[in-house]
């Protein structure tokens, strides 16, 4: 397995990580046995970088990952997040980054995961009502206490990243990045590169759309988050599907899958980028790992650039309320 150094840390992570969110919520029916088997298969393949958060399944995803890691903890680099607060019925209560909350959230995550230390602890979303210096200051205290090894931010703006990094080294910045979400290239990616921070790309397959899994909106389960995503709705769906047809054409010529083309493109963007495609099935995990063997030459990369310029996707990546919380 190819390795990539994680920012300001002594951690080497697999060039592809595993997003675990869908194992517990958002993407239709779940199967805990298959999810745990998928995590075990990932570790067997050398995919050691596991991503979860306290809000996924209102804590259930951390518990699932914790069960999967029993007896396998030593081989994993474990990342989780705090900041998106949910109520007892799963309702979203907003974003919280107060020092007191940071510490209580960390203790709760440690209990659910069944571990003594979190390798990488992210602020999931920036709290606009709490100075980032206060939040990161509290996160730094967790490092001093031995509860957390390294710090990360998710969906933070360039100015916020700089302010946070001045308080305590930030090792990773996690933001959506894919062929149809290239906006980080304008400001976020140059900023983290200047500061030596690894860029962790979530939804590198456009929430599955770029894999060619969908041919119509009817393919999306009724309880699936994507039914509410602007890019999966109305005319946007067909326009984006036309883009996927181009990925499928390229994949056919390369004798690989559309998902592998999309991941290979992202991997080619730099050794400081680590995509974390999410899946809850071993078959898709193995397909994703196969992207590491797909090499795109200069002509192919130029063709992809022409098909997928910045802003090519139709629709915002989140509904309006959620978009207000990104790049703060």
PDB file of C-alpha atoms in Angstrom:
ATOM      1  CA  UNK A   1       0.000   0.000   0.000  1.00  0.00           C
ATOM      2  CA  UNK A   2       1.278   3.438  -0.941  1.00  0.00           C
ATOM      3  CA  UNK A   3       1.804   5.693   2.082  1.00  0.00           C
ATOM      4  CA  UNK A   4       1.489   9.446   2.500  1.00  0.00           C
ATOM      5  CA  UNK A   5       2.801  11.462   5.436  1.00  0.00           C
ATOM      6  CA  UNK A   6       0.088  13.179   7.441  1.00  0.00           C
ATOM      7  CA  UNK A   7       0.996  16.861   7.753  1.00  0.00           C
ATOM      8  CA  UNK A   8       2.718  17.893  10.965  1.00  0.00           C
ATOM      9  CA  UNK A   9       2.802  14.406  12.453  1.00  0.00           C
ATOM     10  CA  UNK A  10       4.833  11.235  12.581  1.00  0.00           C
ATOM     11  CA  UNK A  11       1.959   9.292  11.023  1.00  0.00           C
ATOM     12  CA  UNK A  12       2.091   7.584   7.651  1.00  0.00           C
ATOM     13  CA  UNK A  13      -1.371   6.925   6.279  1.00  0.00           C
ATOM     14  CA  UNK A  14      -2.472   4.879   3.309  1.00  0.00           C
ATOM     15  CA  UNK A  15      -2.804   6.865   0.082  1.00  0.00           C
ATOM     16  CA  UNK A  16      -6.529   6.071   0.201  1.00  0.00           C
ATOM     17  CA  UNK A  17      -8.463   6.131   3.448  1.00  0.00           C
ATOM     18  CA  UNK A  18     -11.888   4.727   4.296  1.00  0.00           C
ATOM     19  CA  UNK A  19     -14.856   6.933   5.104  1.00  0.00           C
ATOM     20  CA  UNK A  20     -17.121   5.067   7.513  1.00  0.00           C
ATOM     21  CA  UNK A  21     -20.125   7.435   7.703  1.00  0.00           C
ATOM     22  CA  UNK A  22     -22.426   5.487   5.395  1.00  0.00           C
ATOM     23  CA  UNK A  23     -22.055   2.388   7.538  1.00  0.00           C
ATOM     24  CA  UNK A  24     -24.412   3.955  10.077  1.00  0.00           C
ATOM     25  CA  UNK A  25     -26.499   6.657   8.408  1.00  0.00           C
ATOM     26  CA  UNK A  26     -27.393   8.832   5.411  1.00  0.00           C
ATOM     27  CA  UNK A  27     -26.948   6.357   2.537  1.00  0.00           C
ATOM     28  CA  UNK A  28     -29.818   3.887   2.841  1.00  0.00           C
ATOM     29  CA  UNK A  29     -29.934   0.528   4.615  1.00  0.00           C
ATOM     30  CA  UNK A  30     -27.040  -0.522   6.828  1.00  0.00           C
ATOM     31  CA  UNK A  31     -25.495  -3.911   7.597  1.00  0.00           C
ATOM     32  CA  UNK A  32     -23.210  -3.947  10.604  1.00  0.00           C
ATOM     33  CA  UNK A  33     -21.648  -7.327   9.863  1.00  0.00           C
ATOM     34  CA  UNK A  34     -20.717  -6.297   6.317  1.00  0.00           C
ATOM     35  CA  UNK A  35     -19.496  -2.905   7.558  1.00  0.00           C
ATOM     36  CA  UNK A  36     -17.161  -4.491  10.101  1.00  0.00           C
ATOM     37  CA  UNK A  37     -15.985  -6.963   7.464  1.00  0.00           C
ATOM     38  CA  UNK A  38     -15.274  -3.990   5.187  1.00  0.00           C
ATOM     39  CA  UNK A  39     -13.146  -2.299   7.858  1.00  0.00           C
ATOM     40  CA  UNK A  40     -11.250  -5.545   8.462  1.00  0.00           C
ATOM     41  CA  UNK A  41     -10.704  -6.011   4.730  1.00  0.00           C
ATOM     42  CA  UNK A  42      -9.436  -2.433   4.488  1.00  0.00           C
ATOM     43  CA  UNK A  43      -6.866  -3.082   7.189  1.00  0.00           C
ATOM     44  CA  UNK A  44      -5.843  -6.335   5.479  1.00  0.00           C
ATOM     45  CA  UNK A  45      -5.260  -4.404   2.245  1.00  0.00           C
ATOM     46  CA  UNK A  46      -3.170  -1.779   4.042  1.00  0.00           C
ATOM     47  CA  UNK A  47      -5.886   0.899   4.137  1.00  0.00           C
ATOM     48  CA  UNK A  48      -5.109   2.089   7.652  1.00  0.00           C
ATOM     49  CA  UNK A  49      -6.733   5.559   7.682  1.00  0.00           C
ATOM     50  CA  UNK A  50     -10.265   5.291   9.089  1.00  0.00           C
ATOM     51  CA  UNK A  51     -12.591   8.300   9.227  1.00  0.00           C
ATOM     52  CA  UNK A  52     -15.627   8.678  11.483  1.00  0.00           C
ATOM     53  CA  UNK A  53     -17.345  11.423  13.517  1.00  0.00           C
ATOM     54  CA  UNK A  54     -19.450  11.697  16.639  1.00  0.00           C
ATOM     55  CA  UNK A  55     -22.479  12.884  14.620  1.00  0.00           C
ATOM     56  CA  UNK A  56     -22.593   9.885  12.259  1.00  0.00           C
ATOM     57  CA  UNK A  57     -25.496   7.850  13.511  1.00  0.00           C
ATOM     58  CA  UNK A  58     -25.513  10.065  16.620  1.00  0.00           C
ATOM     59  CA  UNK A  59     -22.497   8.178  17.984  1.00  0.00           C
ATOM     60  CA  UNK A  60     -23.376   4.774  16.525  1.00  0.00           C
ATOM     61  CA  UNK A  61     -20.666   4.981  13.869  1.00  0.00           C
ATOM     62  CA  UNK A  62     -17.919   5.537  16.419  1.00  0.00           C
ATOM     63  CA  UNK A  63     -19.220   2.541  18.356  1.00  0.00           C
ATOM     64  CA  UNK A  64     -19.207   0.410  15.208  1.00  0.00           C
ATOM     65  CA  UNK A  65     -15.661   1.458  14.303  1.00  0.00           C
ATOM     66  CA  UNK A  66     -14.611   0.767  17.881  1.00  0.00           C
ATOM     67  CA  UNK A  67     -16.007  -2.763  17.698  1.00  0.00           C
ATOM     68  CA  UNK A  68     -14.270  -3.343  14.382  1.00  0.00           C
ATOM     69  CA  UNK A  69     -10.941  -2.246  15.861  1.00  0.00           C
ATOM     70  CA  UNK A  70     -11.000  -4.608  18.816  1.00  0.00           C
ATOM     71  CA  UNK A  71      -7.753  -6.499  18.469  1.00  0.00           C
ATOM     72  CA  UNK A  72      -6.804  -4.408  15.394  1.00  0.00           C
ATOM     73  CA  UNK A  73      -6.165  -0.986  16.935  1.00  0.00           C
ATOM     74  CA  UNK A  74      -2.393  -1.042  16.452  1.00  0.00           C
ATOM     75  CA  UNK A  75      -2.684  -1.162  12.681  1.00  0.00           C
ATOM     76  CA  UNK A  76      -5.118   1.738  12.309  1.00  0.00           C
ATOM     77  CA  UNK A  77      -4.851   5.518  12.145  1.00  0.00           C
ATOM     78  CA  UNK A  78      -8.130   6.621  13.685  1.00  0.00           C
ATOM     79  CA  UNK A  79      -9.715   9.983  12.872  1.00  0.00           C
ATOM     80  CA  UNK A  80     -12.924  11.352  14.339  1.00  0.00           C
ATOM     81  CA  UNK A  81     -14.619  14.735  14.632  1.00  0.00           C
ATOM     82  CA  UNK A  82     -16.658  16.924  16.949  1.00  0.00           C
ATOM     83  CA  UNK A  83     -18.702  20.074  16.525  1.00  0.00           C
ATOM     84  CA  UNK A  84     -21.967  19.107  14.808  1.00  0.00           C
ATOM     85  CA  UNK A  85     -24.345  18.691  17.735  1.00  0.00           C
ATOM     86  CA  UNK A  86     -27.325  16.356  17.594  1.00  0.00           C
ATOM     87  CA  UNK A  87     -30.203  15.840  20.003  1.00  0.00           C
ATOM     88  CA  UNK A  88     -31.600  12.631  21.539  1.00  0.00           C
ATOM     89  CA  UNK A  89     -33.777  11.961  18.474  1.00  0.00           C
ATOM     90  CA  UNK A  90     -30.975  12.652  16.014  1.00  0.00           C
ATOM     91  CA  UNK A  91     -32.082  16.208  15.323  1.00  0.00           C
ATOM     92  CA  UNK A  92     -29.371  18.700  14.351  1.00  0.00           C
ATOM     93  CA  UNK A  93     -28.851  21.367  17.016  1.00  0.00           C
ATOM     94  CA  UNK A  94     -26.134  23.441  15.379  1.00  0.00           C
ATOM     95  CA  UNK A  95     -22.366  23.772  15.657  1.00  0.00           C
ATOM     96  CA  UNK A  96     -20.502  24.091  18.947  1.00  0.00           C
ATOM     97  CA  UNK A  97     -16.824  24.856  19.509  1.00  0.00           C
ATOM     98  CA  UNK A  98     -16.588  26.086  23.099  1.00  0.00           C
ATOM     99  CA  UNK A  99     -13.606  24.767  25.067  1.00  0.00           C
ATOM    100  CA  UNK A 100     -15.889  22.980  27.524  1.00  0.00           C
ATOM    101  CA  UNK A 101     -17.728  21.244  24.709  1.00  0.00           C
ATOM    102  CA  UNK A 102     -14.518  20.243  22.937  1.00  0.00           C
ATOM    103  CA  UNK A 103     -13.320  18.399  26.025  1.00  0.00           C
ATOM    104  CA  UNK A 104     -16.619  16.698  26.802  1.00  0.00           C
ATOM    105  CA  UNK A 105     -17.053  15.638  23.156  1.00  0.00           C
ATOM    106  CA  UNK A 106     -13.580  14.106  23.126  1.00  0.00           C
ATOM    107  CA  UNK A 107     -14.244  12.101  26.286  1.00  0.00           C
ATOM    108  CA  UNK A 108     -17.509  10.827  24.808  1.00  0.00           C
ATOM    109  CA  UNK A 109     -15.782   9.800  21.558  1.00  0.00           C
ATOM    110  CA  UNK A 110     -13.042   7.963  23.450  1.00  0.00           C
ATOM    111  CA  UNK A 111     -15.702   5.991  25.338  1.00  0.00           C
ATOM    112  CA  UNK A 112     -17.646   5.086  22.206  1.00  0.00           C
ATOM    113  CA  UNK A 113     -14.515   4.121  20.265  1.00  0.00           C
ATOM    114  CA  UNK A 114     -13.135   2.150  23.195  1.00  0.00           C
ATOM    115  CA  UNK A 115      -9.653   3.637  22.792  1.00  0.00           C
ATOM    116  CA  UNK A 116      -7.297   5.644  24.955  1.00  0.00           C
ATOM    117  CA  UNK A 117      -6.119   8.032  22.240  1.00  0.00           C
ATOM    118  CA  UNK A 118      -7.549   9.490  19.027  1.00  0.00           C
ATOM    119  CA  UNK A 119      -4.885   9.771  16.324  1.00  0.00           C
ATOM    120  CA  UNK A 120      -6.444  12.723  14.473  1.00  0.00           C
ATOM    121  CA  UNK A 121      -9.156  14.908  16.000  1.00  0.00           C
ATOM    122  CA  UNK A 122     -11.012  17.278  13.700  1.00  0.00           C
ATOM    123  CA  UNK A 123     -13.307  20.186  14.345  1.00  0.00           C
ATOM    124  CA  UNK A 124     -16.114  19.076  12.014  1.00  0.00           C
ATOM    125  CA  UNK A 125     -17.443  22.562  11.325  1.00  0.00           C
ATOM    126  CA  UNK A 126     -16.208  25.938  12.511  1.00  0.00           C
ATOM    127  CA  UNK A 127     -18.375  27.598  15.166  1.00  0.00           C
ATOM    128  CA  UNK A 128     -18.902  31.208  14.017  1.00  0.00           C
ATOM    129  CA  UNK A 129     -19.667  32.260  17.586  1.00  0.00           C
ATOM    130  CA  UNK A 130     -16.410  31.024  19.139  1.00  0.00           C
ATOM    131  CA  UNK A 131     -12.979  32.354  18.117  1.00  0.00           C
ATOM    132  CA  UNK A 132     -11.021  29.568  16.448  1.00  0.00           C
ATOM    133  CA  UNK A 133      -8.155  30.315  18.833  1.00  0.00           C
ATOM    134  CA  UNK A 134     -10.321  29.226  21.784  1.00  0.00           C
ATOM    135  CA  UNK A 135     -11.467  26.020  20.103  1.00  0.00           C
ATOM    136  CA  UNK A 136      -8.003  24.992  18.941  1.00  0.00           C
ATOM    137  CA  UNK A 137      -6.563  26.001  22.303  1.00  0.00           C
ATOM    138  CA  UNK A 138      -8.858  23.453  23.949  1.00  0.00           C
ATOM    139  CA  UNK A 139      -7.942  20.858  21.321  1.00  0.00           C
ATOM    140  CA  UNK A 140      -4.267  21.500  22.075  1.00  0.00           C
ATOM    141  CA  UNK A 141      -4.974  20.757  25.747  1.00  0.00           C
ATOM    142  CA  UNK A 142      -6.309  17.363  24.664  1.00  0.00           C
ATOM    143  CA  UNK A 143      -2.970  16.713  22.945  1.00  0.00           C
ATOM    144  CA  UNK A 144      -1.109  17.693  26.122  1.00  0.00           C
ATOM    145  CA  UNK A 145      -3.349  15.333  28.113  1.00  0.00           C
ATOM    146  CA  UNK A 146      -2.563  12.426  25.793  1.00  0.00           C
ATOM    147  CA  UNK A 147      -6.162  12.009  24.633  1.00  0.00           C
ATOM    148  CA  UNK A 148      -5.438  13.189  21.085  1.00  0.00           C
ATOM    149  CA  UNK A 149      -2.265  12.912  19.024  1.00  0.00           C
ATOM    150  CA  UNK A 150      -2.808  15.392  16.184  1.00  0.00           C
ATOM    151  CA  UNK A 151      -5.315  18.059  15.186  1.00  0.00           C
ATOM    152  CA  UNK A 152      -7.382  18.696  12.091  1.00  0.00           C
ATOM    153  CA  UNK A 153     -10.063  21.015  10.752  1.00  0.00           C
ATOM    154  CA  UNK A 154     -12.929  20.299   8.378  1.00  0.00           C
ATOM    155  CA  UNK A 155     -14.492  22.766   5.936  1.00  0.00           C
ATOM    156  CA  UNK A 156     -12.529  25.692   7.379  1.00  0.00           C
ATOM    157  CA  UNK A 157     -11.730  28.797   5.315  1.00  0.00           C
ATOM    158  CA  UNK A 158      -8.181  29.878   4.493  1.00  0.00           C
ATOM    159  CA  UNK A 159      -8.032  32.674   7.098  1.00  0.00           C
ATOM    160  CA  UNK A 160      -9.384  30.340   9.781  1.00  0.00           C
ATOM    161  CA  UNK A 161      -6.805  27.692   8.917  1.00  0.00           C
ATOM    162  CA  UNK A 162      -4.010  30.222   9.335  1.00  0.00           C
ATOM    163  CA  UNK A 163      -5.319  31.428  12.694  1.00  0.00           C
ATOM    164  CA  UNK A 164      -5.765  27.871  13.949  1.00  0.00           C
ATOM    165  CA  UNK A 165      -2.303  26.796  12.804  1.00  0.00           C
ATOM    166  CA  UNK A 166      -0.772  29.721  14.705  1.00  0.00           C
ATOM    167  CA  UNK A 167      -2.209  28.311  17.955  1.00  0.00           C
ATOM    168  CA  UNK A 168      -1.219  24.673  17.419  1.00  0.00           C
ATOM    169  CA  UNK A 169       0.055  22.792  14.358  1.00  0.00           C
ATOM    170  CA  UNK A 170      -2.798  21.542  12.193  1.00  0.00           C
ATOM    171  CA  UNK A 171      -1.952  18.243  10.505  1.00  0.00           C
ATOM    172  CA  UNK A 172      -4.951  17.794   8.210  1.00  0.00           C
ATOM    173  CA  UNK A 173      -7.687  19.826   6.572  1.00  0.00           C
ATOM    174  CA  UNK A 174     -10.680  17.819   5.409  1.00  0.00           C
ATOM    175  CA  UNK A 175     -12.922  19.250   2.695  1.00  0.00           C
ATOM    176  CA  UNK A 176     -14.991  17.893  -0.176  1.00  0.00           C
ATOM    177  CA  UNK A 177     -12.869  17.562  -3.308  1.00  0.00           C
ATOM    178  CA  UNK A 178     -13.527  15.659  -6.514  1.00  0.00           C
ATOM    179  CA  UNK A 179     -13.873  16.098 -10.254  1.00  0.00           C
ATOM    180  CA  UNK A 180     -17.136  17.951  -9.676  1.00  0.00           C
ATOM    181  CA  UNK A 181     -16.075  19.814  -6.498  1.00  0.00           C
ATOM    182  CA  UNK A 182     -12.836  21.561  -7.412  1.00  0.00           C
ATOM    183  CA  UNK A 183     -13.400  24.827  -5.531  1.00  0.00           C
ATOM    184  CA  UNK A 184     -10.654  24.072  -2.920  1.00  0.00           C
ATOM    185  CA  UNK A 185      -8.079  24.636  -5.666  1.00  0.00           C
ATOM    186  CA  UNK A 186      -8.688  28.393  -5.636  1.00  0.00           C
ATOM    187  CA  UNK A 187      -7.634  29.212  -2.073  1.00  0.00           C
ATOM    188  CA  UNK A 188      -7.831  26.302   0.382  1.00  0.00           C
ATOM    189  CA  UNK A 189      -5.366  23.961  -1.290  1.00  0.00           C
ATOM    190  CA  UNK A 190      -2.671  26.633  -1.795  1.00  0.00           C
ATOM    191  CA  UNK A 191      -3.048  27.662   1.864  1.00  0.00           C
ATOM    192  CA  UNK A 192      -2.625  24.186   3.323  1.00  0.00           C
ATOM    193  CA  UNK A 193       0.307  23.503   1.009  1.00  0.00           C
ATOM    194  CA  UNK A 194       2.026  26.656   2.201  1.00  0.00           C
ATOM    195  CA  UNK A 195       1.536  25.542   5.803  1.00  0.00           C
ATOM    196  CA  UNK A 196       2.493  21.880   5.282  1.00  0.00           C
ATOM    197  CA  UNK A 197      -0.991  20.564   6.077  1.00  0.00           C
ATOM    198  CA  UNK A 198      -2.281  17.401   4.418  1.00  0.00           C
ATOM    199  CA  UNK A 199      -5.500  17.783   2.417  1.00  0.00           C
ATOM    200  CA  UNK A 200      -7.981  14.988   3.167  1.00  0.00           C
ATOM    201  CA  UNK A 201     -10.558  14.803   0.368  1.00  0.00           C
ATOM    202  CA  UNK A 202     -13.984  13.553   1.388  1.00  0.00           C
ATOM    203  CA  UNK A 203     -16.704  12.571  -1.097  1.00  0.00           C
ATOM    204  CA  UNK A 204     -14.024  12.023  -3.770  1.00  0.00           C
ATOM    205  CA  UNK A 205     -16.611  10.152  -5.860  1.00  0.00           C
ATOM    206  CA  UNK A 206     -19.244  12.876  -5.640  1.00  0.00           C
ATOM    207  CA  UNK A 207     -21.288  10.877  -3.096  1.00  0.00           C
ATOM    208  CA  UNK A 208     -21.202   7.931  -5.461  1.00  0.00           C
ATOM    209  CA  UNK A 209     -22.425   9.843  -8.506  1.00  0.00           C
ATOM    210  CA  UNK A 210     -19.062   9.751 -10.294  1.00  0.00           C
ATOM    211  CA  UNK A 211     -18.945   5.965  -9.969  1.00  0.00           C
ATOM    212  CA  UNK A 212     -21.805   5.625 -12.450  1.00  0.00           C
ATOM    213  CA  UNK A 213     -24.043   4.018  -9.827  1.00  0.00           C
ATOM    214  CA  UNK A 214     -27.056   6.169 -10.723  1.00  0.00           C
ATOM    215  CA  UNK A 215     -28.964   6.410 -13.975  1.00  0.00           C
ATOM    216  CA  UNK A 216     -32.013   8.263 -12.635  1.00  0.00           C
ATOM    217  CA  UNK A 217     -33.220   9.850  -9.401  1.00  0.00           C
ATOM    218  CA  UNK A 218     -35.356   6.750  -8.891  1.00  0.00           C
ATOM    219  CA  UNK A 219     -32.154   4.794  -8.183  1.00  0.00           C
ATOM    220  CA  UNK A 220     -31.720   6.689  -4.905  1.00  0.00           C
ATOM    221  CA  UNK A 221     -33.366   4.971  -1.883  1.00  0.00           C
ATOM    222  CA  UNK A 222     -36.184   6.907  -0.235  1.00  0.00           C
ATOM    223  CA  UNK A 223     -34.272   7.211   3.056  1.00  0.00           C
ATOM    224  CA  UNK A 224     -31.041   8.332   1.381  1.00  0.00           C
ATOM    225  CA  UNK A 225     -29.588  11.795   2.095  1.00  0.00           C
ATOM    226  CA  UNK A 226     -28.838  12.281  -1.589  1.00  0.00           C
ATOM    227  CA  UNK A 227     -32.533  12.763  -2.370  1.00  0.00           C
ATOM    228  CA  UNK A 228     -32.129  16.185  -0.736  1.00  0.00           C
ATOM    229  CA  UNK A 229     -28.807  17.063  -2.382  1.00  0.00           C
ATOM    230  CA  UNK A 230     -29.131  19.777  -5.053  1.00  0.00           C
ATOM    231  CA  UNK A 231     -26.831  17.931  -7.446  1.00  0.00           C
ATOM    232  CA  UNK A 232     -29.127  14.907  -7.423  1.00  0.00           C
ATOM    233  CA  UNK A 233     -32.315  16.853  -8.111  1.00  0.00           C
ATOM    234  CA  UNK A 234     -34.276  17.951 -11.190  1.00  0.00           C
ATOM    235  CA  UNK A 235     -32.349  19.181 -14.214  1.00  0.00           C
ATOM    236  CA  UNK A 236     -29.115  19.104 -12.219  1.00  0.00           C
ATOM    237  CA  UNK A 237     -29.268  15.308 -12.131  1.00  0.00           C
ATOM    238  CA  UNK A 238     -29.292  14.956 -15.916  1.00  0.00           C
ATOM    239  CA  UNK A 239     -26.605  17.572 -16.483  1.00  0.00           C
ATOM    240  CA  UNK A 240     -24.350  15.878 -13.981  1.00  0.00           C
ATOM    241  CA  UNK A 241     -25.162  12.477 -15.460  1.00  0.00           C
ATOM    242  CA  UNK A 242     -23.879  13.750 -18.804  1.00  0.00           C
ATOM    243  CA  UNK A 243     -20.534  14.441 -17.096  1.00  0.00           C
ATOM    244  CA  UNK A 244     -20.472  10.934 -15.664  1.00  0.00           C
ATOM    245  CA  UNK A 245     -20.925   9.525 -19.163  1.00  0.00           C
ATOM    246  CA  UNK A 246     -17.599  11.164 -20.026  1.00  0.00           C
ATOM    247  CA  UNK A 247     -15.956   9.476 -17.033  1.00  0.00           C
ATOM    248  CA  UNK A 248     -17.417   6.155 -18.165  1.00  0.00           C
ATOM    249  CA  UNK A 249     -15.987   6.680 -21.651  1.00  0.00           C
ATOM    250  CA  UNK A 250     -12.535   7.389 -20.232  1.00  0.00           C
ATOM    251  CA  UNK A 251     -12.773   4.366 -17.941  1.00  0.00           C
ATOM    252  CA  UNK A 252     -13.691   2.058 -20.804  1.00  0.00           C
ATOM    253  CA  UNK A 253     -10.634   3.211 -22.729  1.00  0.00           C
ATOM    254  CA  UNK A 254      -8.450   2.586 -19.649  1.00  0.00           C
ATOM    255  CA  UNK A 255     -10.044  -0.804 -18.945  1.00  0.00           C
ATOM    256  CA  UNK A 256     -10.972   0.278 -15.438  1.00  0.00           C
ATOM    257  CA  UNK A 257     -14.077   1.597 -13.665  1.00  0.00           C
ATOM    258  CA  UNK A 258     -15.372   5.191 -13.552  1.00  0.00           C
ATOM    259  CA  UNK A 259     -14.696   5.315  -9.803  1.00  0.00           C
ATOM    260  CA  UNK A 260     -11.088   4.326 -10.405  1.00  0.00           C
ATOM    261  CA  UNK A 261     -10.644   7.108 -12.975  1.00  0.00           C
ATOM    262  CA  UNK A 262     -12.093   9.685 -10.568  1.00  0.00           C
ATOM    263  CA  UNK A 263      -9.844   8.530  -7.716  1.00  0.00           C
ATOM    264  CA  UNK A 264      -6.763   8.223  -9.923  1.00  0.00           C
ATOM    265  CA  UNK A 265      -7.250  11.833 -11.020  1.00  0.00           C
ATOM    266  CA  UNK A 266      -7.437  12.990  -7.414  1.00  0.00           C
ATOM    267  CA  UNK A 267      -4.396  10.935  -6.403  1.00  0.00           C
ATOM    268  CA  UNK A 268      -2.467  12.570  -9.265  1.00  0.00           C
ATOM    269  CA  UNK A 269      -3.052  16.034  -7.790  1.00  0.00           C
ATOM    270  CA  UNK A 270      -0.250  15.617  -5.244  1.00  0.00           C
ATOM    271  CA  UNK A 271       1.213  13.393  -2.550  1.00  0.00           C
ATOM    272  CA  UNK A 272      -0.233  15.738   0.071  1.00  0.00           C
ATOM    273  CA  UNK A 273      -3.801  14.774  -0.890  1.00  0.00           C
ATOM    274  CA  UNK A 274      -5.454  11.730   0.711  1.00  0.00           C
ATOM    275  CA  UNK A 275      -8.902  10.803  -0.629  1.00  0.00           C
ATOM    276  CA  UNK A 276     -11.195   8.954   1.779  1.00  0.00           C
ATOM    277  CA  UNK A 277     -13.896   7.318  -0.339  1.00  0.00           C
ATOM    278  CA  UNK A 278     -16.673   5.992   1.825  1.00  0.00           C
ATOM    279  CA  UNK A 279     -18.236   2.584   1.416  1.00  0.00           C
ATOM    280  CA  UNK A 280     -19.977  -0.042   3.505  1.00  0.00           C
ATOM    281  CA  UNK A 281     -19.245  -2.975   1.193  1.00  0.00           C
ATOM    282  CA  UNK A 282     -16.057  -4.944   0.599  1.00  0.00           C
ATOM    283  CA  UNK A 283     -16.570  -5.096  -3.164  1.00  0.00           C
ATOM    284  CA  UNK A 284     -16.572  -1.313  -3.523  1.00  0.00           C
ATOM    285  CA  UNK A 285     -13.609  -1.000  -1.159  1.00  0.00           C
ATOM    286  CA  UNK A 286     -11.574  -3.347  -3.343  1.00  0.00           C
ATOM    287  CA  UNK A 287     -12.630  -1.456  -6.466  1.00  0.00           C
ATOM    288  CA  UNK A 288     -11.509   1.826  -4.900  1.00  0.00           C
ATOM    289  CA  UNK A 289      -8.143   0.408  -3.865  1.00  0.00           C
ATOM    290  CA  UNK A 290      -7.680  -0.672  -7.488  1.00  0.00           C
ATOM    291  CA  UNK A 291      -7.451   3.027  -8.398  1.00  0.00           C
ATOM    292  CA  UNK A 292      -3.912   3.022  -7.009  1.00  0.00           C
ATOM    293  CA  UNK A 293      -2.855   0.965 -10.036  1.00  0.00           C
ATOM    294  CA  UNK A 294      -4.453   3.334 -12.572  1.00  0.00           C
ATOM    295  CA  UNK A 295      -1.946   5.784 -14.065  1.00  0.00           C
ATOM    296  CA  UNK A 296      -3.257   8.717 -16.084  1.00  0.00           C
ATOM    297  CA  UNK A 297      -0.869  10.146 -18.657  1.00  0.00           C
ATOM    298  CA  UNK A 298      -0.536  13.823 -19.563  1.00  0.00           C
ATOM    299  CA  UNK A 299      -2.977  13.610 -22.466  1.00  0.00           C
ATOM    300  CA  UNK A 300      -5.607  11.884 -20.338  1.00  0.00           C
ATOM    301  CA  UNK A 301      -5.205  14.418 -17.561  1.00  0.00           C
ATOM    302  CA  UNK A 302      -5.570  17.257 -20.054  1.00  0.00           C
ATOM    303  CA  UNK A 303      -8.757  15.684 -21.415  1.00  0.00           C
ATOM    304  CA  UNK A 304     -10.171  15.384 -17.891  1.00  0.00           C
ATOM    305  CA  UNK A 305      -9.287  19.019 -17.199  1.00  0.00           C
ATOM    306  CA  UNK A 306     -11.231  20.068 -20.288  1.00  0.00           C
ATOM    307  CA  UNK A 307     -14.307  18.049 -19.312  1.00  0.00           C
ATOM    308  CA  UNK A 308     -14.284  19.006 -15.620  1.00  0.00           C
ATOM    309  CA  UNK A 309     -13.266  22.654 -15.217  1.00  0.00           C
ATOM    310  CA  UNK A 310     -13.864  24.443 -11.924  1.00  0.00           C
ATOM    311  CA  UNK A 311     -17.591  24.853 -11.283  1.00  0.00           C
ATOM    312  CA  UNK A 312     -18.746  22.389 -13.941  1.00  0.00           C
ATOM    313  CA  UNK A 313     -21.189  20.492 -11.695  1.00  0.00           C
ATOM    314  CA  UNK A 314     -24.794  21.655 -11.703  1.00  0.00           C
ATOM    315  CA  UNK A 315     -26.153  22.583  -8.276  1.00  0.00           C
ATOM    316  CA  UNK A 316     -24.549  23.329  -4.935  1.00  0.00           C
ATOM    317  CA  UNK A 317     -22.957  20.458  -3.043  1.00  0.00           C
ATOM    318  CA  UNK A 318     -25.251  20.983  -0.034  1.00  0.00           C
ATOM    319  CA  UNK A 319     -28.666  22.576   0.545  1.00  0.00           C
ATOM    320  CA  UNK A 320     -28.466  26.290   1.379  1.00  0.00           C
ATOM    321  CA  UNK A 321     -28.480  25.908   5.177  1.00  0.00           C
ATOM    322  CA  UNK A 322     -25.605  23.418   5.129  1.00  0.00           C
ATOM    323  CA  UNK A 323     -23.639  25.479   2.585  1.00  0.00           C
ATOM    324  CA  UNK A 324     -23.624  28.324   5.090  1.00  0.00           C
ATOM    325  CA  UNK A 325     -21.463  26.186   7.367  1.00  0.00           C
ATOM    326  CA  UNK A 326     -18.631  25.417   4.930  1.00  0.00           C
ATOM    327  CA  UNK A 327     -15.399  27.352   4.296  1.00  0.00           C
ATOM    328  CA  UNK A 328     -15.850  29.460   7.410  1.00  0.00           C
TER     329      UNK A 328
END
